């Protein structure tokens, strides 16, 4: 673990030498009267055209941890990141996990394993040198292709001639259900090539980030033991397909240990990050500049909203954000209702670009995953008893 990492926080990154960066947000953008086109990004596909993964899902419907380990552990690697200027080992060295996804030497990991994300620096910097160690102990140098600090995804590439590669197949995290068995392989506390098993405890979790003001939605919660050093490693389903990247544990007090609650970045989000990083070295997220909370049937009835589900607009980001320019309306007062504070009097977003919005997480999900910066999307909002369509030009999310 790199020095300066404070273990007394309630959410800690599952990496030796890295702190958590998980990402996705509360959105923002502004009105462009001359534009009326909405571009909707297609949801992440179940597979990738590039890099090519030759491994096939394991046959059968049973869950065999021994078989998953036997067939997939060769594709899981340990990652060593050096942050000294001359690339020599020092107290700032970090260690995490990763996995090979292509015959071209592409390796997926967590962004915080290969950068200073989460260390409190004014600007995020990549490691000066990164090495990938295979299960047989052979270590090769890797090149950083790029990193997405919002989704906590890092992409490396090694020379495919430097070591035999065993790519693992990527699954579809949108099909993951609570209760299904999972297996994690990684290097907890430097114990390379370790297996742990459990079940999916929850899906569609929204996780706070220690490094940005944005949250990650759709995270997979698991009770499979995840500890420091597991970060960046794969979470497999019963057929040996990667459904998530292990990234975060939640603990209490200053223990910083695993207490039955771990989280993985959904592989569908990681696929998009991989594709955009591979194409241009950066992942682009749309941004609206509003903060929201859930509209529920009880709140709607109490405060006169003509919709039972949606995202109540609490307020706007600092400055002159897009949502405000577009004419969206924020809450005008704070009320206490049934033991909780509720911001009311503003718009309730019920759809974006025709896509239903049932809560605050839906709004983040649609803006971050389906919309494109620079385009104009129609926000359908409820203002008391009326429905209003508001065109909003989407900005790009700031760091």
Short mmCIF file of C-alpha atoms in Angstrom, two decimals:
data_model
loop_
_atom_site.label_atom_id
_atom_site.label_comp_id
_atom_site.label_asym_id
_atom_site.label_seq_id
_atom_site.Cartn_x
_atom_site.Cartn_y
_atom_site.Cartn_z
CA UNK A 1 0.00 0.00 0.00
CA UNK A 2 1.34 3.40 -0.88
CA UNK A 3 1.86 5.75 2.09
CA UNK A 4 -0.78 8.33 2.88
CA UNK A 5 -3.69 5.95 2.38
CA UNK A 6 -5.99 6.41 5.36
CA UNK A 7 -7.67 3.19 6.40
CA UNK A 8 -10.27 4.79 8.68
CA UNK A 9 -12.66 5.49 5.82
CA UNK A 10 -15.69 3.28 5.47
CA UNK A 11 -15.05 2.46 1.82
CA UNK A 12 -11.58 1.32 0.84
CA UNK A 13 -10.06 0.28 -2.45
CA UNK A 14 -9.25 -3.40 -2.71
CA UNK A 15 -5.66 -2.83 -3.79
CA UNK A 16 -2.25 -2.67 -2.18
CA UNK A 17 -1.10 0.79 -3.10
CA UNK A 18 -4.19 2.16 -4.70
CA UNK A 19 -7.27 3.96 -3.56
CA UNK A 20 -10.66 3.57 -5.08
CA UNK A 21 -11.86 5.50 -8.04
CA UNK A 22 -15.32 4.51 -9.07
CA UNK A 23 -17.26 6.54 -11.36
CA UNK A 24 -20.51 7.66 -12.71
CA UNK A 25 -22.43 10.75 -11.86
CA UNK A 26 -25.14 13.23 -11.35
CA UNK A 27 -25.46 14.77 -14.74
CA UNK A 28 -25.18 18.10 -16.77
CA UNK A 29 -25.39 20.17 -20.11
CA UNK A 30 -27.08 23.22 -21.77
CA UNK A 31 -29.62 24.37 -24.30
CA UNK A 32 -28.82 24.89 -27.95
CA UNK A 33 -31.95 26.19 -29.73
CA UNK A 34 -30.44 25.48 -33.16
CA UNK A 35 -30.03 21.77 -32.50
CA UNK A 36 -32.73 19.17 -32.09
CA UNK A 37 -30.90 15.91 -32.72
CA UNK A 38 -30.48 13.38 -29.95
CA UNK A 39 -27.77 10.76 -30.28
CA UNK A 40 -28.35 7.74 -28.09
CA UNK A 41 -25.35 5.48 -27.48
CA UNK A 42 -26.19 1.83 -27.94
CA UNK A 43 -25.94 -0.27 -24.76
CA UNK A 44 -22.69 -2.21 -24.41
CA UNK A 45 -22.74 -5.37 -26.46
CA UNK A 46 -22.27 -8.79 -24.93
CA UNK A 47 -18.91 -9.16 -26.68
CA UNK A 48 -16.20 -7.11 -28.33
CA UNK A 49 -15.07 -7.18 -31.92
CA UNK A 50 -11.58 -6.18 -30.79
CA UNK A 51 -9.56 -7.46 -29.09
CA UNK A 52 -10.49 -10.98 -30.17
CA UNK A 53 -11.01 -13.39 -27.30
CA UNK A 54 -10.64 -17.00 -28.32
CA UNK A 55 -11.67 -18.65 -25.04
CA UNK A 56 -15.18 -20.06 -24.98
CA UNK A 57 -17.58 -20.20 -22.03
CA UNK A 58 -17.34 -23.39 -20.00
CA UNK A 59 -19.94 -26.00 -20.90
CA UNK A 60 -22.76 -26.95 -18.56
CA UNK A 61 -24.83 -25.12 -15.97
CA UNK A 62 -23.16 -26.28 -12.77
CA UNK A 63 -20.81 -24.21 -10.61
CA UNK A 64 -17.38 -25.76 -10.19
CA UNK A 65 -14.82 -23.40 -8.58
CA UNK A 66 -12.07 -25.94 -9.21
CA UNK A 67 -12.89 -26.02 -12.90
CA UNK A 68 -13.09 -22.23 -13.18
CA UNK A 69 -9.71 -21.92 -11.50
CA UNK A 70 -8.18 -24.63 -13.69
CA UNK A 71 -9.47 -23.10 -16.93
CA UNK A 72 -9.14 -19.38 -16.16
CA UNK A 73 -6.31 -18.73 -13.70
CA UNK A 74 -3.69 -18.68 -16.46
CA UNK A 75 -5.36 -15.52 -17.79
CA UNK A 76 -5.25 -13.67 -14.46
CA UNK A 77 -2.15 -11.60 -13.73
CA UNK A 78 -0.59 -9.59 -10.92
CA UNK A 79 0.20 -5.97 -11.71
CA UNK A 80 3.04 -3.95 -10.19
CA UNK A 81 2.97 -0.17 -10.68
CA UNK A 82 6.03 1.99 -9.94
CA UNK A 83 5.52 5.68 -9.36
CA UNK A 84 9.11 6.82 -8.87
CA UNK A 85 10.59 8.98 -11.60
CA UNK A 86 13.29 6.44 -12.47
CA UNK A 87 10.96 3.43 -12.31
CA UNK A 88 12.82 1.73 -9.46
CA UNK A 89 11.00 0.06 -6.54
CA UNK A 90 10.09 2.45 -3.76
CA UNK A 91 7.54 3.00 -1.01
CA UNK A 92 5.06 4.28 -3.60
CA UNK A 93 4.91 1.00 -5.52
CA UNK A 94 1.40 -0.39 -5.93
CA UNK A 95 0.15 -3.91 -6.52
CA UNK A 96 -3.14 -5.14 -7.89
CA UNK A 97 -4.63 -7.70 -10.24
CA UNK A 98 -5.70 -7.84 -13.87
CA UNK A 99 -6.73 -10.25 -16.61
CA UNK A 100 -5.84 -10.86 -20.24
CA UNK A 101 -8.71 -10.25 -22.69
CA UNK A 102 -7.04 -10.47 -26.09
CA UNK A 103 -4.38 -12.29 -28.09
CA UNK A 104 -2.93 -8.87 -28.88
CA UNK A 105 -1.79 -8.55 -25.25
CA UNK A 106 -4.66 -6.41 -23.93
CA UNK A 107 -5.06 -6.55 -20.15
CA UNK A 108 -7.94 -5.09 -18.13
CA UNK A 109 -7.48 -3.81 -14.58
CA UNK A 110 -8.64 -0.96 -12.32
CA UNK A 111 -7.62 2.62 -13.03
CA UNK A 112 -6.47 3.13 -9.45
CA UNK A 113 -4.01 0.23 -9.79
CA UNK A 114 -2.00 2.00 -12.50
CA UNK A 115 -2.50 5.69 -11.60
CA UNK A 116 -2.42 8.03 -8.61
CA UNK A 117 -6.22 8.30 -8.69
CA UNK A 118 -7.47 8.52 -5.14
CA UNK A 119 -4.19 9.67 -3.64
CA UNK A 120 -5.36 13.26 -3.18
CA UNK A 121 -3.17 14.78 -5.88
CA UNK A 122 -4.47 17.79 -7.80
CA UNK A 123 -4.01 15.91 -11.07
CA UNK A 124 -4.13 12.17 -11.73
CA UNK A 125 -0.88 10.76 -13.08
CA UNK A 126 -0.12 7.33 -14.51
CA UNK A 127 2.58 5.09 -13.07
CA UNK A 128 6.07 5.61 -14.47
CA UNK A 129 6.39 1.90 -15.09
CA UNK A 130 3.95 -1.02 -15.00
CA UNK A 131 4.81 -4.71 -14.96
CA UNK A 132 2.54 -7.69 -15.47
CA UNK A 133 3.44 -10.92 -13.69
CA UNK A 134 1.96 -14.17 -14.97
CA UNK A 135 1.06 -17.12 -12.74
CA UNK A 136 4.36 -18.83 -13.57
CA UNK A 137 6.23 -15.89 -12.00
CA UNK A 138 7.49 -14.43 -15.28
CA UNK A 139 7.21 -10.63 -15.33
CA UNK A 140 6.98 -8.45 -18.46
CA UNK A 141 6.67 -4.71 -18.94
CA UNK A 142 3.31 -3.30 -19.95
CA UNK A 143 2.26 -0.11 -21.72
CA UNK A 144 -0.64 1.95 -20.37
CA UNK A 145 -3.17 2.32 -23.17
CA UNK A 146 -5.46 4.52 -21.08
CA UNK A 147 -7.62 4.73 -17.99
CA UNK A 148 -11.17 5.74 -17.17
CA UNK A 149 -11.23 7.16 -13.64
CA UNK A 150 -15.02 7.53 -13.70
CA UNK A 151 -15.60 3.80 -14.17
CA UNK A 152 -12.30 2.80 -12.55
CA UNK A 153 -11.12 0.87 -15.59
CA UNK A 154 -7.52 0.67 -16.78
CA UNK A 155 -6.22 -0.84 -20.01
CA UNK A 156 -2.69 -2.19 -20.46
CA UNK A 157 -0.97 -3.89 -23.34
CA UNK A 158 1.92 -6.31 -23.27
CA UNK A 159 3.93 -7.63 -26.18
CA UNK A 160 2.13 -10.86 -27.12
CA UNK A 161 5.52 -12.34 -28.03
CA UNK A 162 6.87 -11.79 -24.52
CA UNK A 163 4.81 -14.53 -22.86
CA UNK A 164 2.12 -17.07 -23.83
CA UNK A 165 -1.33 -15.55 -23.33
CA UNK A 166 -4.56 -17.18 -22.12
CA UNK A 167 -7.35 -14.63 -22.71
CA UNK A 168 -10.54 -14.99 -20.70
CA UNK A 169 -14.00 -14.39 -22.22
CA UNK A 170 -16.14 -11.42 -21.22
CA UNK A 171 -19.74 -12.01 -20.18
CA UNK A 172 -22.83 -9.81 -19.97
CA UNK A 173 -23.34 -8.08 -16.63
CA UNK A 174 -26.88 -7.01 -17.51
CA UNK A 175 -27.93 -10.65 -17.13
CA UNK A 176 -26.48 -11.06 -13.64
CA UNK A 177 -29.03 -11.92 -10.95
CA UNK A 178 -28.95 -11.93 -7.17
CA UNK A 179 -28.00 -15.32 -5.75
CA UNK A 180 -25.97 -16.63 -8.65
CA UNK A 181 -22.56 -18.09 -7.69
CA UNK A 182 -19.38 -16.22 -8.58
CA UNK A 183 -15.64 -16.75 -8.32
CA UNK A 184 -12.91 -14.13 -7.92
CA UNK A 185 -9.28 -14.73 -8.84
CA UNK A 186 -6.54 -12.28 -7.94
CA UNK A 187 -3.61 -11.45 -5.68
CA UNK A 188 -4.96 -10.42 -2.25
CA UNK A 189 -2.18 -9.15 0.01
CA UNK A 190 0.31 -10.24 -2.62
CA UNK A 191 -0.82 -13.86 -2.51
CA UNK A 192 -0.87 -14.39 -6.24
CA UNK A 193 -3.29 -16.64 -8.08
CA UNK A 194 -5.79 -16.89 -5.22
CA UNK A 195 -9.40 -18.07 -5.61
CA UNK A 196 -12.41 -17.01 -3.55
CA UNK A 197 -16.07 -17.84 -4.11
CA UNK A 198 -19.46 -16.51 -3.09
CA UNK A 199 -22.72 -15.28 -4.56
CA UNK A 200 -24.04 -12.07 -6.06
CA UNK A 201 -25.54 -10.22 -3.11
CA UNK A 202 -27.11 -7.37 -5.09
CA UNK A 203 -27.07 -5.70 -8.49
CA UNK A 204 -27.50 -2.11 -9.68
CA UNK A 205 -25.76 -0.75 -6.60
CA UNK A 206 -24.79 2.94 -6.58
CA UNK A 207 -21.35 3.29 -4.98
CA UNK A 208 -19.78 6.50 -3.69
CA UNK A 209 -16.31 7.33 -4.89
CA UNK A 210 -13.40 8.37 -2.73
CA UNK A 211 -11.83 10.32 -5.56
CA UNK A 212 -14.57 12.13 -7.50
CA UNK A 213 -18.00 13.61 -6.92
CA UNK A 214 -19.55 10.97 -9.16
CA UNK A 215 -21.09 7.62 -8.31
CA UNK A 216 -20.97 4.34 -10.18
CA UNK A 217 -24.37 2.81 -10.84
CA UNK A 218 -25.00 -0.84 -11.70
CA UNK A 219 -22.12 -2.09 -9.56
CA UNK A 220 -22.29 -5.78 -8.61
CA UNK A 221 -22.24 -6.53 -4.89
CA UNK A 222 -20.79 -9.86 -3.80
CA UNK A 223 -19.93 -11.69 -0.61
CA UNK A 224 -16.97 -13.43 -2.30
CA UNK A 225 -13.97 -12.35 -0.18
CA UNK A 226 -12.19 -9.42 -1.82
CA UNK A 227 -9.16 -7.88 -0.13
CA UNK A 228 -6.28 -5.50 -0.82
CA UNK A 229 -4.57 -6.66 -3.99
CA UNK A 230 -7.73 -8.13 -5.57
CA UNK A 231 -8.47 -4.79 -7.22
CA UNK A 232 -8.51 -5.07 -10.98
CA UNK A 233 -9.06 -8.82 -10.97
CA UNK A 234 -11.96 -10.66 -12.63
CA UNK A 235 -15.26 -11.77 -11.11
CA UNK A 236 -16.37 -14.90 -12.99
CA UNK A 237 -19.80 -16.43 -13.43
CA UNK A 238 -20.36 -20.19 -13.33
CA UNK A 239 -19.34 -20.59 -16.98
CA UNK A 240 -16.04 -18.80 -16.54
CA UNK A 241 -17.07 -15.51 -18.13
CA UNK A 242 -15.97 -12.23 -16.58
CA UNK A 243 -19.00 -10.29 -15.32
CA UNK A 244 -17.15 -7.63 -13.32
CA UNK A 245 -13.84 -6.10 -12.28
CA UNK A 246 -13.27 -6.39 -8.53
CA UNK A 247 -12.73 -2.87 -7.24
CA UNK A 248 -13.96 -2.03 -3.78
CA UNK A 249 -14.66 -3.38 -0.33
CA UNK A 250 -16.73 -1.81 2.40
CA UNK A 251 -15.63 -2.03 6.02
CA UNK A 252 -16.26 -0.28 9.29
CA UNK A 253 -13.92 1.64 11.58
CA UNK A 254 -10.25 1.29 10.82
CA UNK A 255 -10.17 -2.43 10.05
CA UNK A 256 -10.00 -2.00 6.26
CA UNK A 257 -10.69 -5.70 6.01
CA UNK A 258 -13.32 -7.63 4.11
CA UNK A 259 -16.59 -7.85 6.04
CA UNK A 260 -18.82 -9.56 3.52
CA UNK A 261 -19.50 -6.61 1.22
CA UNK A 262 -17.47 -6.26 -1.97
CA UNK A 263 -18.20 -4.52 -5.24
CA UNK A 264 -17.24 -5.05 -8.86
CA UNK A 265 -17.46 -2.67 -11.81
CA UNK A 266 -19.93 -4.26 -14.27
CA UNK A 267 -18.17 -5.69 -17.28
CA UNK A 268 -20.62 -4.02 -19.68
CA UNK A 269 -19.33 -0.62 -18.51
CA UNK A 270 -15.76 -1.86 -18.73
CA UNK A 271 -16.33 -2.98 -22.33
CA UNK A 272 -17.33 0.54 -23.31
CA UNK A 273 -14.31 1.99 -21.50
CA UNK A 274 -12.04 -0.53 -23.22
CA UNK A 275 -13.43 0.23 -26.68
CA UNK A 276 -13.13 4.03 -26.28
CA UNK A 277 -9.71 3.91 -24.64
CA UNK A 278 -8.45 1.61 -27.36
CA UNK A 279 -9.83 3.92 -30.05
CA UNK A 280 -8.76 7.31 -28.70
CA UNK A 281 -7.24 7.05 -25.26
CA UNK A 282 -10.20 8.73 -23.50
CA UNK A 283 -13.75 7.89 -22.48
CA UNK A 284 -16.36 10.59 -23.04
CA UNK A 285 -19.31 11.03 -20.65
CA UNK A 286 -22.28 13.34 -21.11
CA UNK A 287 -22.95 15.83 -18.29
CA UNK A 288 -26.02 17.85 -17.29
CA UNK A 289 -25.12 19.58 -14.01
CA UNK A 290 -28.09 18.69 -11.84
CA UNK A 291 -28.36 16.78 -8.57
CA UNK A 292 -31.38 14.59 -8.03
CA UNK A 293 -33.21 12.35 -5.59
CA UNK A 294 -35.95 9.75 -5.97
CA UNK A 295 -39.58 10.65 -6.56
CA UNK A 296 -41.78 7.97 -4.94
CA UNK A 297 -45.57 7.48 -5.04
CA UNK A 298 -45.95 8.76 -1.47
CA UNK A 299 -43.91 11.90 -2.15
CA UNK A 300 -45.79 12.49 -5.42
CA UNK A 301 -49.16 12.26 -3.66
CA UNK A 302 -48.10 14.47 -0.77
CA UNK A 303 -46.60 17.27 -2.86
CA UNK A 304 -48.82 17.14 -5.95
CA UNK A 305 -46.61 15.68 -8.66
CA UNK A 306 -48.46 14.25 -11.65
CA UNK A 307 -46.14 11.22 -11.80
CA UNK A 308 -45.44 8.51 -9.26
CA UNK A 309 -41.82 7.80 -10.23
CA UNK A 310 -38.96 9.97 -11.44
CA UNK A 311 -35.94 11.99 -10.36
CA UNK A 312 -36.57 15.19 -8.39
CA UNK A 313 -34.12 17.96 -9.27
CA UNK A 314 -32.50 19.17 -6.03
CA UNK A 315 -30.19 21.80 -7.46
CA UNK A 316 -27.49 22.68 -9.94
CA UNK A 317 -23.73 22.37 -10.07
CA UNK A 318 -21.61 25.44 -9.32
CA UNK A 319 -21.32 28.12 -11.99
CA UNK A 320 -23.76 28.32 -14.89
CA UNK A 321 -24.58 24.66 -15.59
CA UNK A 322 -26.35 23.27 -18.60
CA UNK A 323 -29.53 22.20 -16.88
CA UNK A 324 -30.10 25.68 -15.54
CA UNK A 325 -29.45 27.29 -18.91
CA UNK A 326 -31.86 24.90 -20.56
CA UNK A 327 -34.66 25.92 -18.23
CA UNK A 328 -34.85 22.95 -15.91
CA UNK A 329 -36.14 24.00 -12.51
CA UNK A 330 -34.59 23.02 -9.20
CA UNK A 331 -36.33 22.53 -5.85
CA UNK A 332 -37.54 25.65 -4.10
CA UNK A 333 -37.83 24.28 -0.57
CA UNK A 334 -36.84 21.48 1.76
CA UNK A 335 -39.61 19.51 3.48
CA UNK A 336 -39.51 16.73 6.05
CA UNK A 337 -41.81 13.85 5.12
CA UNK A 338 -42.07 10.55 6.94
CA UNK A 339 -38.72 10.95 8.62
CA UNK A 340 -36.67 12.07 5.63
CA UNK A 341 -35.81 15.38 4.01
CA UNK A 342 -37.26 15.94 0.55
CA UNK A 343 -36.41 18.71 -1.93
CA UNK A 344 -39.66 19.74 -3.62
CA UNK A 345 -41.06 22.52 -5.76
CA UNK A 346 -38.83 21.79 -8.76
CA UNK A 347 -39.04 19.57 -11.84
CA UNK A 348 -39.24 15.80 -11.69
CA UNK A 349 -37.48 14.15 -14.64
CA UNK A 350 -39.55 11.22 -15.93
CA UNK A 351 -37.83 10.52 -19.28
CA UNK A 352 -34.72 11.44 -21.28
CA UNK A 353 -34.64 11.01 -25.05
CA UNK A 354 -37.73 8.84 -24.69
CA UNK A 355 -36.04 6.54 -22.16
CA UNK A 356 -38.06 6.25 -18.91
CA UNK A 357 -36.50 7.61 -15.72
CA UNK A 358 -37.93 6.06 -12.56
CA UNK A 359 -35.39 7.28 -10.00
CA UNK A 360 -32.17 9.25 -9.57
CA UNK A 361 -30.00 6.30 -10.54
CA UNK A 362 -31.90 5.88 -13.80
CA UNK A 363 -31.09 9.48 -14.68
CA UNK A 364 -27.38 8.92 -14.07
CA UNK A 365 -27.51 5.65 -15.99
CA UNK A 366 -29.16 7.17 -19.07
CA UNK A 367 -26.97 10.28 -19.23
CA UNK A 368 -23.69 8.51 -18.54
CA UNK A 369 -24.23 5.33 -20.54
CA UNK A 370 -26.62 6.21 -23.36
CA UNK A 371 -26.03 9.85 -24.30
CA UNK A 372 -23.18 11.63 -26.05
CA UNK A 373 -21.52 14.95 -25.13
CA UNK A 374 -22.38 17.83 -27.44
CA UNK A 375 -25.75 16.51 -28.54
CA UNK A 376 -29.18 17.73 -27.50
CA UNK A 377 -31.51 15.43 -25.59
CA UNK A 378 -35.13 16.05 -24.65
CA UNK A 379 -35.77 15.91 -20.91
CA UNK A 380 -39.42 15.19 -20.13
CA UNK A 381 -40.24 16.69 -16.76
CA UNK A 382 -43.29 16.98 -14.56
CA UNK A 383 -44.03 20.45 -13.15
CA UNK A 384 -46.84 19.96 -10.74
CA UNK A 385 -49.70 18.75 -12.91
CA UNK A 386 -48.03 19.47 -16.29
CA UNK A 387 -45.56 17.58 -18.46
CA UNK A 388 -42.96 19.70 -20.22
CA UNK A 389 -40.28 18.75 -22.76
CA UNK A 390 -37.01 20.62 -22.27
CA UNK A 391 -34.18 20.30 -24.84
CA UNK A 392 -30.79 20.17 -23.11
CA UNK A 393 -27.45 20.34 -24.85
CA UNK A 394 -25.16 17.89 -23.12
CA UNK A 395 -21.70 18.93 -22.04
CA UNK A 396 -18.77 16.64 -21.32
CA UNK A 397 -18.31 15.60 -17.72
CA UNK A 398 -15.46 17.45 -16.03
CA UNK A 399 -12.81 15.56 -14.09
#
